[in-house]
Amino acid sequence: YRIPIARVKKFGISNKAELIRALEKMYPEFQWNPKMFRNTRRKILQWKLKRLLEEIVENKSPMVSVFEDFWGLGSIAHPSGRMMELDIFVPSLNLAIEYQGPHHFRDHYLFGPTKDYKLK
């Protein structure tokens, strides 16, 4: 779940534990997963970039759509043939934006050593 604490401070919520308790009270029928509240800085920055891009393109053409975490039809394929998820995609402008996360700069357990990943 992506809920910046700054957005809910006006309701007296100052940390994630308080947010989870409030949501559990308001929506007891939903099974809230505390691990899903781990907002990464990357996702928050990606969301802010999407919102900014929406504001920019809406001024030019209100019918332009901006997608986040896009896997749509005919999405871009990696040279290996594997489909790629685009962080931000504006189909009508044929514009894709990829946020360069930490795995591009330091070793990550999913991608292996940085030097190997950069070679790919």
mmCIF file of C-alpha atoms in Angstrom, residues 18-113:
data_model
loop_
_atom_site.group_PDB
_atom_site.id
_atom_site.type_symbol
_atom_site.label_atom_id
_atom_site.label_comp_id
_atom_site.label_asym_id
_atom_site.label_seq_id
_atom_site.Cartn_x
_atom_site.Cartn_y
_atom_site.Cartn_z
ATOM 1 C CA GLU A 18 -1.085 4.349 13.971
ATOM 2 C CA LEU A 19 -2.172 4.248 10.329
ATOM 3 C CA ILE A 20 -2.537 0.457 10.403
ATOM 4 C CA ARG A 21 -4.558 0.588 13.653
ATOM 5 C CA ALA A 22 -6.856 3.269 12.205
ATOM 6 C CA LEU A 23 -7.435 1.308 8.997
ATOM 7 C CA GLU A 24 -8.104 -1.902 10.939
ATOM 8 C CA LYS A 25 -10.756 -0.042 12.977
ATOM 9 C CA MET A 26 -12.371 1.611 9.961
ATOM 10 C CA TYR A 27 -12.248 -1.480 7.703
ATOM 11 C CA PRO A 28 -12.234 -4.545 9.982
ATOM 12 C CA GLU A 29 -13.460 -6.809 7.176
ATOM 13 C CA PHE A 30 -10.234 -6.228 5.231
ATOM 14 C CA GLN A 31 -7.138 -8.265 6.099
ATOM 15 C CA TRP A 32 -4.423 -5.561 6.321
ATOM 16 C CA ASN A 33 -0.887 -6.795 5.772
ATOM 17 C CA PRO A 34 1.620 -4.644 7.743
ATOM 18 C CA LYS A 35 4.452 -5.660 5.392
ATOM 19 C CA MET A 36 2.615 -3.938 2.536
ATOM 20 C CA PHE A 37 3.027 -0.568 4.284
ATOM 21 C CA ARG A 38 6.756 -0.539 3.656
ATOM 22 C CA ASN A 39 6.834 2.448 1.353
ATOM 23 C CA THR A 40 10.055 2.575 -0.509
ATOM 24 C CA ARG A 41 11.477 5.942 -1.379
ATOM 25 C CA ARG A 42 11.589 4.758 -4.988
ATOM 26 C CA LYS A 43 7.830 4.181 -5.166
ATOM 27 C CA ILE A 44 7.043 7.510 -3.523
ATOM 28 C CA LEU A 45 9.324 9.348 -5.949
ATOM 29 C CA GLN A 46 7.822 7.416 -8.860
ATOM 30 C CA TRP A 47 4.306 8.407 -7.759
ATOM 31 C CA LYS A 48 5.337 12.061 -7.429
ATOM 32 C CA LEU A 49 6.882 11.969 -10.905
ATOM 33 C CA LYS A 50 3.694 10.455 -12.332
ATOM 34 C CA ARG A 51 1.558 13.183 -10.721
ATOM 35 C CA LEU A 52 3.864 15.919 -12.043
ATOM 36 C CA LEU A 53 3.800 14.423 -15.527
ATOM 37 C CA GLU A 54 -0.005 14.213 -15.397
ATOM 38 C CA GLU A 55 -0.191 17.917 -14.564
ATOM 39 C CA ILE A 56 2.150 18.794 -17.429
ATOM 40 C CA VAL A 57 0.404 16.728 -20.109
ATOM 41 C CA GLU A 58 -3.124 17.617 -18.954
ATOM 42 C CA ASN A 59 -2.366 21.262 -19.735
ATOM 43 C CA LYS A 60 -1.496 20.254 -23.313
ATOM 44 C CA SER A 61 -4.167 17.618 -23.859
ATOM 45 C CA PRO A 62 -6.714 16.550 -21.231
ATOM 46 C CA MET A 63 -7.224 13.160 -22.937
ATOM 47 C CA VAL A 64 -3.622 11.967 -22.421
ATOM 48 C CA SER A 65 -3.253 8.991 -20.038
ATOM 49 C CA VAL A 66 -0.244 8.446 -17.794
ATOM 50 C CA PHE A 67 0.264 4.914 -16.443
ATOM 51 C CA GLU A 68 2.389 3.731 -13.561
ATOM 52 C CA ASP A 69 3.883 0.200 -13.381
ATOM 53 C CA PHE A 70 2.687 -0.475 -16.926
ATOM 54 C CA TRP A 71 2.478 -4.017 -18.348
ATOM 55 C CA GLY A 72 -0.091 -3.204 -21.049
ATOM 56 C CA LEU A 73 -0.806 -4.781 -24.384
ATOM 57 C CA GLY A 74 2.189 -4.814 -26.669
ATOM 58 C CA SER A 75 4.411 -3.633 -23.842
ATOM 59 C CA ILE A 76 8.101 -3.297 -24.496
ATOM 60 C CA ALA A 77 10.135 -6.500 -24.534
ATOM 61 C CA HIS A 78 13.677 -6.838 -23.254
ATOM 62 C CA PRO A 79 16.198 -8.083 -25.858
ATOM 63 C CA SER A 80 15.913 -11.466 -24.078
ATOM 64 C CA GLY A 81 12.234 -11.546 -25.125
ATOM 65 C CA ARG A 82 10.985 -11.123 -21.550
ATOM 66 C CA MET A 83 8.284 -8.471 -21.142
ATOM 67 C CA MET A 84 9.398 -5.376 -19.245
ATOM 68 C CA GLU A 85 7.396 -3.384 -16.748
ATOM 69 C CA LEU A 86 7.617 0.362 -17.354
ATOM 70 C CA ASP A 87 7.688 2.581 -14.267
ATOM 71 C CA ILE A 88 5.809 5.347 -16.089
ATOM 72 C CA PHE A 89 4.334 5.182 -19.582
ATOM 73 C CA VAL A 90 2.460 7.728 -21.735
ATOM 74 C CA PRO A 91 1.253 5.712 -24.769
ATOM 75 C CA SER A 92 0.048 8.649 -26.861
ATOM 76 C CA LEU A 93 3.490 10.278 -26.590
ATOM 77 C CA ASN A 94 5.361 6.961 -26.882
ATOM 78 C CA LEU A 95 7.173 8.031 -23.707
ATOM 79 C CA ALA A 96 8.497 5.646 -21.052
ATOM 80 C CA ILE A 97 10.342 6.608 -17.880
ATOM 81 C CA GLU A 98 12.334 4.116 -15.861
ATOM 82 C CA TYR A 99 13.331 5.045 -12.331
ATOM 83 C CA GLN A 100 16.903 3.961 -11.650
ATOM 84 C CA GLY A 101 16.615 2.221 -8.292
ATOM 85 C CA PRO A 102 19.388 1.139 -5.929
ATOM 86 C CA HIS A 103 19.952 -2.155 -7.772
ATOM 87 C CA HIS A 104 21.587 -0.096 -10.536
ATOM 88 C CA PHE A 105 24.226 1.204 -8.107
ATOM 89 C CA ARG A 106 24.858 -1.513 -5.503
ATOM 90 C CA ASP A 107 24.606 -5.280 -5.179
ATOM 91 C CA HIS A 108 21.095 -6.659 -4.729
ATOM 92 C CA TYR A 109 20.104 -10.205 -3.828
ATOM 93 C CA LEU A 110 17.648 -10.463 -6.753
ATOM 94 C CA PHE A 111 19.976 -9.115 -9.430
ATOM 95 C CA GLY A 112 23.403 -10.229 -8.179
ATOM 96 C CA PRO A 113 26.577 -8.155 -8.130
#
